[in-house]
Coordinates of C-alpha atoms in Angstrom, one line a residue:
Chain A
M29 CA 0.0 0.0 0.0
T30 CA 1.6 3.3 -1.2
K31 CA 0.3 6.6 0.0
P32 CA -0.9 8.8 -1.6
E33 CA -3.1 6.4 -3.6
N34 CA -4.6 7.4 -6.9
P35 CA -4.0 11.2 -6.6
K36 CA -6.4 13.3 -8.8
G37 CA -5.7 16.4 -10.9
V38 CA -5.9 17.1 -14.6
E39 CA -2.9 18.8 -16.2
L40 CA -3.4 21.5 -18.8
S41 CA -1.0 22.4 -21.6
S42 CA -0.1 25.9 -22.8
K43 CA -1.7 24.9 -26.1
Q44 CA -5.0 24.2 -24.5
M45 CA -4.9 27.5 -22.7
K46 CA -3.9 29.5 -25.8
E47 CA -6.3 27.9 -28.2
G48 CA -9.2 28.3 -25.9
D49 CA -9.8 24.6 -25.4
V50 CA -10.5 25.4 -21.7
I51 CA -12.6 28.2 -20.3
V52 CA -10.6 30.7 -18.4
N53 CA -11.7 34.0 -16.9
K54 CA -9.3 37.0 -17.0
W55 CA -9.0 40.1 -14.8
D56 CA -6.5 42.9 -15.0
P57 CA -6.2 44.5 -11.6
R58 CA -5.6 48.3 -11.6
V59 CA -4.7 49.6 -8.2
K60 CA -2.1 52.2 -7.1
Y61 CA -0.4 52.6 -3.8
A62 CA 1.1 55.7 -2.1
W63 CA 3.3 54.4 0.6
A64 CA 4.4 56.5 3.6
T65 CA 8.2 56.2 3.8
G66 CA 8.1 56.9 7.6
E67 CA 10.2 59.0 9.9
A68 CA 13.5 57.1 9.6
I69 CA 13.4 56.3 5.9
S70 CA 12.2 59.8 4.9
R71 CA 15.3 61.3 6.4
F72 CA 17.4 58.5 4.8
L73 CA 16.0 59.4 1.4
E74 CA 16.5 63.2 1.9
E75 CA 20.2 62.5 2.7
M76 CA 20.4 60.3 -0.4
K77 CA 19.6 63.5 -2.4
N78 CA 22.7 65.1 -0.7
G79 CA 24.8 62.1 -1.6
K80 CA 25.1 60.9 2.0
L81 CA 24.1 57.7 3.9
I82 CA 22.7 58.1 7.4
A83 CA 22.1 55.6 10.2
R84 CA 20.5 55.6 13.6
K85 CA 22.2 54.7 16.9
C86 CA 20.7 52.6 19.6
D87 CA 21.8 53.9 23.0
S88 CA 21.0 50.6 24.6
C89 CA 23.0 48.1 22.5
K90 CA 25.2 50.8 21.0
R91 CA 24.6 49.4 17.5
I92 CA 24.6 51.8 14.5
L93 CA 21.5 50.6 12.7
F94 CA 21.4 50.8 8.9
P95 CA 19.0 51.1 7.1
P96 CA 18.0 53.5 9.9
R97 CA 14.9 52.9 12.1
M98 CA 13.3 54.9 14.9
F99 CA 13.3 51.9 17.2
C100 CA 15.8 49.0 17.9
E101 CA 14.0 45.7 17.2
E102 CA 16.3 43.9 19.7
C103 CA 16.3 46.3 22.7
F104 CA 12.8 47.5 21.7
K105 CA 13.7 51.0 22.7
P106 CA 13.7 54.3 20.6
T107 CA 16.9 55.0 18.8
T108 CA 18.4 58.3 19.8
E109 CA 20.9 59.7 17.4
W110 CA 21.4 60.3 13.6
V111 CA 24.9 59.2 12.5
Y112 CA 26.4 59.8 9.1
I113 CA 28.2 56.8 7.8
K114 CA 30.4 56.4 4.7
D115 CA 29.4 55.5 1.2
T116 CA 32.0 52.7 1.1
G117 CA 31.6 49.1 2.3
K118 CA 32.1 45.5 1.4
I119 CA 30.3 42.9 -0.6
E120 CA 28.6 40.4 1.8
T121 CA 27.1 38.4 -1.0
Y122 CA 26.1 38.8 -4.6
S123 CA 24.5 37.2 -7.6
I124 CA 24.8 37.6 -11.4
S125 CA 21.2 37.5 -12.6
Y126 CA 20.0 36.5 -16.1
L127 CA 16.4 37.0 -15.0
D128 CA 14.4 40.2 -14.9
K129 CA 11.7 40.8 -12.3
D130 CA 9.2 38.8 -14.2
A131 CA 11.6 35.9 -14.7
R132 CA 12.1 36.9 -18.4
R133 CA 15.6 36.0 -19.7
I134 CA 18.0 38.8 -20.2
T135 CA 21.4 38.6 -22.0
D136 CA 23.1 41.5 -20.2
P137 CA 23.3 40.2 -16.6
I138 CA 22.5 42.2 -13.5
F139 CA 25.2 42.2 -10.8
V140 CA 23.3 42.5 -7.5
G141 CA 23.9 41.7 -3.8
V142 CA 24.2 42.9 -0.3
V143 CA 26.8 45.6 0.6
S144 CA 27.6 46.3 4.3
I145 CA 28.4 49.9 4.9
D146 CA 31.5 51.3 6.6
G147 CA 30.6 53.1 9.8
A148 CA 27.5 51.1 10.5
S149 CA 27.6 48.1 12.8
E150 CA 28.9 44.8 11.4
K151 CA 26.8 43.2 8.7
M152 CA 24.4 46.3 8.5
G153 CA 23.8 47.0 4.8
I154 CA 21.5 47.2 1.8
M155 CA 20.7 45.4 -1.3
H156 CA 22.1 47.1 -4.4
Y157 CA 23.7 46.7 -7.9
F158 CA 27.4 46.3 -8.6
D159 CA 29.2 47.5 -11.8
E160 CA 32.6 48.3 -13.2
T161 CA 33.6 44.8 -12.3
T162 CA 33.4 41.4 -14.1
K163 CA 32.2 37.9 -13.3
E164 CA 35.8 36.9 -12.8
E165 CA 36.7 39.8 -10.5
I166 CA 33.7 40.2 -8.2
S167 CA 34.0 38.5 -4.9
I168 CA 32.6 38.3 -1.4
G169 CA 34.6 40.6 0.9
M170 CA 35.5 43.0 -2.0
P171 CA 35.6 46.7 -0.8
V172 CA 33.3 48.9 -2.8
K173 CA 32.2 52.5 -3.2
A174 CA 28.9 54.1 -4.2
V175 CA 28.5 55.7 -7.6
W176 CA 26.0 58.4 -7.3
K177 CA 23.7 60.0 -9.9
P178 CA 24.5 63.7 -10.6
P179 CA 22.9 65.9 -7.9
E180 CA 20.3 67.3 -10.3
E181 CA 19.1 63.8 -11.2
R182 CA 18.6 62.6 -7.6
E183 CA 15.1 62.2 -6.4
G184 CA 15.3 60.8 -2.9
A185 CA 15.3 57.1 -3.8
I186 CA 17.6 54.1 -3.2
T187 CA 18.3 54.4 -6.9
D188 CA 20.1 57.8 -6.3
I189 CA 23.0 55.4 -6.0
K190 CA 23.5 54.0 -9.5
Y191 CA 25.6 51.0 -8.2
F192 CA 28.6 50.2 -6.1
R193 CA 32.0 49.8 -7.9
P194 CA 35.3 48.3 -6.6
L195 CA 37.2 50.6 -4.3
K196 CA 40.4 51.8 -5.9
E197 CA 43.7 51.5 -4.1
G198 CA 44.4 54.4 -1.7
E199 CA 40.8 55.6 -2.0
E200 CA 38.5 56.1 1.0
Chain B
M22 CA -1.6 19.4 27.1
R23 CA -3.2 16.5 25.2
K24 CA -1.3 14.1 22.9
V25 CA -2.1 14.4 19.2
C26 CA -2.0 11.7 16.5
V27 CA -2.1 11.7 12.7
L28 CA -4.7 9.5 11.2
G29 CA -4.4 10.1 7.4
G30 CA -3.1 12.2 4.6
G31 CA -3.9 13.0 1.0
M32 CA -2.6 15.1 -1.9
T33 CA -3.4 15.9 -5.5
I34 CA -0.8 15.6 -8.3
F35 CA 1.5 18.6 -8.5
R36 CA 1.6 20.3 -11.9
R37 CA 2.5 23.6 -13.5
R38 CA -1.1 24.1 -14.4
L39 CA -4.1 22.1 -13.3
Q40 CA -7.7 22.3 -14.6
E41 CA -9.2 22.2 -11.2
T42 CA -9.8 25.3 -9.1
G43 CA -8.1 25.7 -5.7
K44 CA -11.4 24.7 -4.1
E45 CA -11.7 21.6 -6.2
M46 CA -8.1 20.6 -5.5
S47 CA -8.7 21.1 -1.8
Y48 CA -11.7 18.8 -2.0
E49 CA -9.7 16.0 -3.7
A50 CA -7.0 16.1 -1.1
T51 CA -9.4 16.3 1.8
K52 CA -11.4 13.3 0.5
M53 CA -8.3 11.2 0.3
A54 CA -7.2 12.2 3.9
L55 CA -10.7 11.4 5.3
E56 CA -10.7 8.0 3.5
E57 CA -7.4 7.1 4.9
A58 CA -8.4 8.1 8.4
G59 CA -11.7 6.1 8.0
L60 CA -13.7 9.3 9.0
E61 CA -16.3 11.5 7.4
L62 CA -16.6 15.2 7.4
K63 CA -19.2 15.1 10.1
D64 CA -16.5 13.6 12.5
V65 CA -14.3 16.7 12.0
D66 CA -14.5 19.3 14.8
S67 CA -12.3 22.1 13.3
V68 CA -10.6 22.9 10.0
V69 CA -7.3 24.7 9.4
M70 CA -6.5 25.9 5.9
G71 CA -3.0 27.0 4.8
S72 CA -2.3 29.0 1.7
A73 CA 0.5 31.4 0.7
P74 CA 0.2 34.9 -0.9
D75 CA -3.2 35.8 -2.2
A76 CA -1.4 37.4 -5.2
F77 CA -1.0 34.0 -6.8
D78 CA -4.7 33.1 -6.9
G79 CA -5.6 36.8 -7.4
I80 CA -8.3 36.3 -4.8
H81 CA -8.0 38.3 -1.6
M82 CA -9.6 36.5 1.3
K83 CA -8.4 33.3 -0.3
G84 CA -9.1 31.3 2.8
E85 CA -12.8 32.1 2.5
N86 CA -12.7 31.2 -1.3
L87 CA -11.3 27.8 -0.5
L88 CA -13.5 27.1 2.5
D89 CA -16.1 24.8 0.9
G90 CA -13.5 22.6 -0.8
A91 CA -11.6 22.3 2.6
G92 CA -14.8 21.1 4.3
G93 CA -14.9 24.2 6.5
A94 CA -18.5 25.3 6.0
G95 CA -20.4 25.4 9.3
K96 CA -17.3 24.6 11.3
P97 CA -14.6 26.5 13.3
Y98 CA -12.3 27.4 10.4
L99 CA -9.3 29.6 10.0
R100 CA -6.6 30.2 7.4
V101 CA -3.0 30.5 8.4
F102 CA -0.1 32.0 6.3
V103 CA 3.6 32.3 7.0
G104 CA 5.0 32.4 3.5
G105 CA 6.7 29.1 2.4
G106 CA 6.7 28.1 6.1
T107 CA 3.0 27.5 5.8
A108 CA 3.6 23.9 4.6
V109 CA 4.6 22.8 8.1
F110 CA 3.0 25.6 10.1
T111 CA -0.5 24.5 9.0
P112 CA -0.4 21.2 10.8
I113 CA 1.2 22.9 13.8
A114 CA -1.9 25.2 14.0
G115 CA -4.1 22.0 13.8
W116 CA -2.1 20.4 16.6
W117 CA -2.8 23.2 19.1
H118 CA -6.6 22.9 18.4
I119 CA -6.4 19.3 19.7
A120 CA -3.6 19.7 22.3
S121 CA -5.6 22.5 23.9
G122 CA -8.8 20.4 24.1
M123 CA -10.7 22.7 21.8
A124 CA -11.2 19.9 19.2
D125 CA -10.9 16.1 19.1
V126 CA -10.5 15.8 15.3
C127 CA -8.9 18.6 13.2
L128 CA -8.8 18.6 9.4
V129 CA -5.7 20.4 8.0
V130 CA -5.8 21.4 4.4
A131 CA -3.1 23.2 2.3
E132 CA -3.6 24.7 -1.2
E133 CA -1.7 26.6 -3.8
K134 CA -2.6 27.5 -7.3
M135 CA 0.4 29.4 -8.8
S136 CA -0.5 29.1 -12.4
S137 CA -3.3 31.7 -12.4
V138 CA -0.9 34.7 -12.3
F139 CA 0.7 36.1 -15.5
P140 CA 3.2 36.6 -16.9
H141 CA 4.8 34.4 -14.2
P142 CA 4.4 33.7 -10.4
Q143 CA 7.6 35.8 -10.0
S144 CA 5.5 38.9 -10.9
A145 CA 3.5 38.2 -7.8
F146 CA 6.6 37.4 -5.7
G147 CA 7.7 41.0 -6.5
H148 CA 5.1 42.3 -4.1
I149 CA 6.7 40.7 -1.0
W150 CA 9.8 43.0 -1.1
D151 CA 10.0 46.3 0.8
P152 CA 8.4 48.9 -1.4
I153 CA 11.0 51.7 -0.7
L154 CA 14.3 50.0 -0.2
D155 CA 14.1 46.9 -2.4
R156 CA 11.4 47.2 -5.1
P157 CA 13.0 50.2 -7.0
L158 CA 15.8 47.7 -7.8
K159 CA 13.3 45.5 -9.6
P160 CA 14.2 42.3 -7.7
N161 CA 13.4 38.7 -8.6
L162 CA 12.9 36.2 -5.8
V163 CA 15.5 34.0 -7.3
W164 CA 18.0 36.7 -6.2
I165 CA 17.3 35.8 -2.6
F166 CA 18.3 32.2 -3.1
A167 CA 21.3 33.2 -5.3
M168 CA 22.6 35.6 -2.7
E169 CA 22.1 33.2 0.2
M170 CA 23.6 30.2 -1.7
N171 CA 26.7 32.2 -2.7
R172 CA 27.2 33.3 1.0
Y173 CA 26.7 29.7 2.2
M174 CA 29.1 28.3 -0.5
T175 CA 31.8 30.9 0.1
V176 CA 31.8 30.8 4.0
H177 CA 32.3 27.0 3.9
G178 CA 34.2 26.6 0.6
I179 CA 31.5 24.3 -0.8
K180 CA 31.7 23.3 -4.5
K181 CA 28.7 23.5 -6.8
E182 CA 28.9 19.8 -7.6
D183 CA 28.4 19.0 -3.9
I184 CA 25.2 21.0 -4.0
A185 CA 24.0 19.5 -7.3
R186 CA 24.0 16.1 -5.7
V187 CA 20.9 17.1 -3.8
A188 CA 19.0 17.9 -7.0
V189 CA 20.1 14.5 -8.5
K190 CA 19.0 12.6 -5.4
N191 CA 15.7 14.3 -4.9
K192 CA 14.6 14.2 -8.5
R193 CA 15.5 10.5 -8.6
N194 CA 13.6 9.8 -5.4
A195 CA 10.6 11.6 -7.0
L196 CA 10.4 8.8 -9.6
D197 CA 8.6 6.8 -6.9
H198 CA 6.1 9.5 -6.1
P199 CA 2.8 9.3 -7.9
C200 CA 2.3 13.1 -7.7
A201 CA 5.7 14.1 -9.1
Q202 CA 6.1 16.9 -11.6
L203 CA 9.8 16.9 -12.2
A204 CA 11.0 13.3 -11.4
A205 CA 14.1 12.5 -13.4
N206 CA 17.3 10.4 -13.6
L207 CA 20.0 13.1 -13.9
T208 CA 23.7 13.3 -13.5
I209 CA 25.7 16.0 -11.6
D210 CA 26.9 17.3 -15.0
D211 CA 23.3 17.7 -16.1
V212 CA 22.7 20.1 -13.2
L213 CA 26.0 21.9 -13.7
N214 CA 25.4 22.4 -17.4
S215 CA 21.8 23.5 -17.0
E216 CA 20.8 27.1 -17.9
M217 CA 22.3 29.8 -15.7
M218 CA 19.4 31.7 -14.0
A219 CA 21.1 33.9 -11.3
W220 CA 24.6 32.8 -10.5
P221 CA 25.1 30.5 -8.7
V222 CA 21.6 29.2 -9.2
Q223 CA 21.0 27.2 -12.4
R224 CA 17.8 25.8 -13.9
L225 CA 18.1 22.3 -12.3
D226 CA 18.9 23.8 -8.8
I227 CA 15.3 25.1 -8.7
S228 CA 12.0 23.5 -7.8
P229 CA 9.1 24.4 -10.2
P230 CA 6.1 26.5 -9.6
S231 CA 3.1 24.2 -9.2
D232 CA -0.6 23.8 -8.5
G233 CA -1.7 21.4 -5.9
A234 CA -3.4 20.6 -2.6
S235 CA -2.8 18.3 0.4
A236 CA -4.6 17.4 3.6
M237 CA -4.0 15.7 6.9
I238 CA -6.3 14.4 9.7
L239 CA -5.2 15.0 13.2
A240 CA -7.0 13.6 16.3
S241 CA -6.7 13.3 20.0
E242 CA -4.9 10.1 21.3
E243 CA -8.2 8.9 22.7
V244 CA -10.0 9.1 19.3
A245 CA -7.0 7.7 17.4
K246 CA -6.8 4.7 19.7
K247 CA -10.4 3.7 18.8
L248 CA -9.5 3.8 15.1
T249 CA -6.0 2.3 14.8
D250 CA -3.3 0.4 16.7
D251 CA -0.5 2.0 14.6
L252 CA -0.3 5.3 16.2
V253 CA 1.9 8.2 14.9
Y254 CA 2.2 11.1 17.4
L255 CA 3.0 14.8 16.7
D256 CA 5.8 14.9 19.3
G257 CA 7.2 18.4 19.0
A258 CA 6.5 21.7 17.2
G259 CA 8.4 24.8 16.8
W260 CA 8.4 28.0 14.8
C261 CA 10.6 31.1 14.8
I262 CA 11.1 34.3 12.7
D263 CA 14.0 36.6 12.3
S264 CA 14.0 40.4 11.8
T265 CA 12.6 41.9 8.6
M266 CA 16.0 43.6 8.1
W267 CA 17.4 40.8 6.0
T268 CA 20.3 42.8 4.7
D269 CA 21.6 43.1 8.3
R270 CA 22.2 39.4 8.9
D271 CA 24.7 36.8 7.8
L272 CA 22.8 34.5 5.4
Y273 CA 25.2 31.6 5.7
F274 CA 23.3 30.0 8.6
P275 CA 19.5 30.1 9.2
E276 CA 19.4 31.0 12.9
Y277 CA 15.6 31.1 12.8
V278 CA 15.4 27.4 11.7
A279 CA 17.7 26.5 14.6
G280 CA 15.4 28.5 16.9
A281 CA 12.3 26.6 15.7
A282 CA 14.2 23.2 15.8
K283 CA 15.3 23.8 19.4
M284 CA 11.7 24.6 20.4
A285 CA 10.5 21.4 18.8
Y286 CA 13.4 19.2 20.2
K287 CA 12.7 20.5 23.7
M288 CA 9.1 19.6 23.5
A289 CA 9.9 16.1 22.0
K290 CA 12.6 15.6 24.6
I291 CA 15.2 15.0 21.9
E292 CA 18.7 15.8 23.1
N293 CA 20.8 14.4 20.2
P294 CA 18.9 15.0 17.0
R295 CA 21.7 13.5 14.9
K296 CA 21.2 10.1 16.6
E297 CA 17.5 10.2 17.4
I298 CA 16.0 11.4 14.1
D299 CA 15.5 8.5 11.6
V300 CA 14.1 10.3 8.6
A301 CA 14.0 14.0 7.6
E302 CA 12.1 16.2 5.2
P303 CA 13.7 19.6 5.3
Y304 CA 12.4 22.3 2.9
D305 CA 14.2 22.0 -0.4
P306 CA 12.9 24.6 -2.9
F307 CA 16.5 24.9 -4.1
D308 CA 19.1 22.1 -3.7
Y309 CA 21.4 24.1 -1.4
K310 CA 18.4 24.8 0.9
E311 CA 18.2 21.1 1.9
L312 CA 21.8 21.4 3.1
H313 CA 21.3 24.8 4.7
H314 CA 18.2 23.4 6.5
M315 CA 19.9 20.2 7.6
E316 CA 22.4 22.4 9.4
G317 CA 19.7 24.7 10.7
L318 CA 17.9 21.6 12.1
L319 CA 21.1 20.7 13.9
L320 CA 21.2 17.3 12.1
C321 CA 24.9 18.0 11.4
D322 CA 27.5 20.7 12.0
K323 CA 27.7 23.9 10.0
G324 CA 29.2 23.1 6.6
E325 CA 28.9 19.4 7.1
A326 CA 25.7 18.7 5.1
P327 CA 27.4 18.6 1.7
I328 CA 29.9 16.0 3.1
L329 CA 27.2 13.8 4.4
T330 CA 25.4 14.0 1.1
R331 CA 28.5 13.1 -0.8
E332 CA 29.0 10.1 1.5
G333 CA 25.5 8.8 0.7
V334 CA 24.2 9.3 4.3
T335 CA 21.1 11.2 3.0
E336 CA 20.1 8.6 0.4
R337 CA 16.9 6.7 1.0
D338 CA 18.9 3.7 2.2
G339 CA 21.5 5.9 4.1
D340 CA 21.9 6.4 7.9
L341 CA 19.8 9.6 7.7
P342 CA 17.4 9.5 4.7
V343 CA 16.6 13.1 3.7
C344 CA 13.7 14.0 1.4
P345 CA 12.8 10.4 0.5
S346 CA 9.6 11.9 -1.0
G347 CA 11.6 13.5 -3.8
G348 CA 11.0 16.9 -2.2
L349 CA 10.1 20.1 -3.8
L350 CA 12.9 19.7 -6.3
G351 CA 11.3 16.5 -7.7
V352 CA 7.7 16.4 -6.7
G353 CA 7.0 20.1 -7.1
N354 CA 6.5 23.4 -5.2
P355 CA 2.9 24.5 -4.7
I356 CA 4.0 26.5 -1.7
A357 CA 1.7 25.7 1.2
A358 CA 0.6 22.4 -0.4
T359 CA 4.1 21.0 -0.1
M360 CA 2.7 19.9 3.3
G361 CA 2.0 16.7 1.3
I362 CA 5.7 15.9 0.8
K363 CA 6.8 17.2 4.2
A364 CA 4.3 16.5 7.0
C365 CA 2.3 13.8 5.1
E366 CA 5.4 12.1 3.9
I367 CA 6.9 11.8 7.4
Y368 CA 3.5 10.4 8.6
W369 CA 3.5 7.9 5.7
Q370 CA 7.1 6.9 6.4
L371 CA 6.5 6.3 10.1
A372 CA 3.3 4.5 9.4
G373 CA 5.1 2.2 6.9
K374 CA 2.8 3.3 4.1
A375 CA 5.3 5.0 1.8
G376 CA 5.6 2.0 -0.6
K377 CA 8.5 2.3 -3.0
R378 CA 9.6 5.4 -1.1
Q379 CA 9.7 3.6 2.2
V380 CA 13.0 4.2 4.0
P381 CA 14.5 0.8 5.1
N382 CA 15.7 1.8 8.5
D383 CA 12.4 1.1 10.4
P384 CA 12.0 4.8 11.3
Q385 CA 10.6 5.7 14.8
V386 CA 11.2 9.4 14.7
G387 CA 10.9 11.8 11.8
I388 CA 11.2 15.6 11.3
C389 CA 9.9 18.0 8.7
Q390 CA 10.5 21.7 8.2
A391 CA 9.5 24.5 6.0
W392 CA 10.9 27.9 5.3
G393 CA 9.6 31.2 4.1
D394 CA 9.2 35.0 4.1
L395 CA 12.3 37.1 3.4
M396 CA 14.8 34.4 4.4
Q397 CA 13.5 34.7 8.0
Y398 CA 10.9 32.0 8.9
G399 CA 11.2 28.4 10.0
S400 CA 8.5 25.9 11.1
V401 CA 9.4 22.4 12.4
L402 CA 7.3 19.4 13.3
I403 CA 8.5 16.1 14.8
M404 CA 6.6 12.9 14.7
R405 CA 7.1 9.6 16.6
R406 CA 5.7 6.2 16.1
G407 CA 3.6 5.0 19.2

C-alpha cells in the first residue's frame, strides 16, 4: 500500500490555454499605492539626495543601525541619534542574474547583492547593484564604493546610487 | 496538554497548471485524507487551511474562497499563512486545536494555485519586497536564493557539484512518487550544465512553480486509539522568525530554523537530533536549501551537510534519509501544499505506508521543516511512532 493512492488532478498544456480549449476568466487589476516612507526612511531618502548615507544609533545596545529605524528591534527602545556613515563598504554576497523581475531571460546580466556599509555596525547593509567589475573579479569581501547619480538627477530614492563599484587603491 | 496523533493524509498531483480550481483541488486532497483516516466530514470538529500569498490566486480572502473545498463550512475554520513556512505551520496550527482540548478531530488542508498569475508567479513574488528600499531595484525572488547560496558556499568553501548532488538525489527519489512533476534520472553534470538563472543558481537547482493541494487528519490520542493500533504522534512543534531587516544578517546560517528546531526538540525531549532522528524532510525549494536546513535543524555541524550528502548518508537507504519523497525539487513546489511531501510524507514513512519510497531503517522518529518569508521564517514538526 503506497500513500498517496490514486492522486487526482488534470494537467493542462499551454496549447489548450492559448487555443481556448479550456474556459478561463481573465481580470486585469488596476490599483495604485502611495506608501508612507516613515520617519527614519524619509530622512534617509532626503540624505540620499545630498549624496550621503545616514544611520540611527541605539543607546542601549550601541549598534549603529542601517538602514535607519526609529526603534531598535532587539532592545525595543527608541533609537536616539542620527549618525552619518560612509558610502563605502564591502560585498557580503552577490548574484549575477540572467532573469528580470518577471523571470524573463536577459542577456546582459544584472550584478546584485548585499553591501555592508562602513561606519554602521557589522553586517548592516542594503541590497544594491554592482558594476565596473566582471564575473571573474567580483568576490565576497570586496571593498566597494557608491557611484551616485549627478545631484540634479537625484530624487530621494535608493536608486540615487546607481551602483557600487570596486574601491580603488588608496581611495577612501 | 493532550497528545495528538495523525490518522491520514492526502494530496493531488502537483503540476505547472491544473484544470481544477483551488477549491476543487482542496476537495480532492481532503477526501483522500478522510478516507485514509476512516472518517467522514461530520466527524471533524475544526478545520485549518494553509495557503500562501493571495497574489497567486488573485483572490484576496483566499481562505474564504477555499472554504467549501476544505470542508470548513459550518465549522470552526481559519486560514494561516507564514509564506513558504505555511507547509509545516498549517499542521502545527491544527495540533494546538487538539492539544488544547478545543477539538478532538482537526482537518488540516493546504492549497496553492500558482499558475493563475501572469506573466509568471515571479511577478506576484515581487510584491513581497520592501516597497521603498528593495522594489525600486526590480528584484526577482531567485536573487534571494542566489545571494544566500553564494554566501553559504563561500563561507564553507563548498563546490557547486556537492550542492548539485541534492538535485540529483531528490529528482531521482521523486520517480517513486505518484504526484511528481519533475522526477528524473539526472547526473551531476546535467545540473552543472543547465541554464544559468542567477549565478550560482541554475535551472536544475530550482523547484518548479506548481498547482496542488494536500490534507491531513489530526486527532486526540483517545480518538485515534479507537481507530487504529498503529499510532503516529505529533511529538514536537516549533516556529521562529528573524527580523525583517534581512540585509543586516549573515545569510550563511538560518538561525531562525535553529530556533524553531530547538523549540521542537525540547518539546519532543530530543537531546541528540543527529542520533535520534531517523528520517527528515527539510524544505528543499532549491538544492542548497536542503543542506542549509539540515544544518539549521542541527542534524549536522555547520558546513557538514554537503559532506554527508557526498558520502551517501542522506540517500533513501542511508543512515539519515533526507527528502525520501523527492522533495520540492522532484515532486513540485505548490508552496503551502508541499505539506503533502513534508508533513504527510513523514507520517506515511513512520506508518510504513510509503511503498517504493519507504526508507528501510524502520523509522521511529521523523522531522519535517518549511521555510519562508524574506529568508527569515522556519517551522518544524517532529513525529514519533507510538
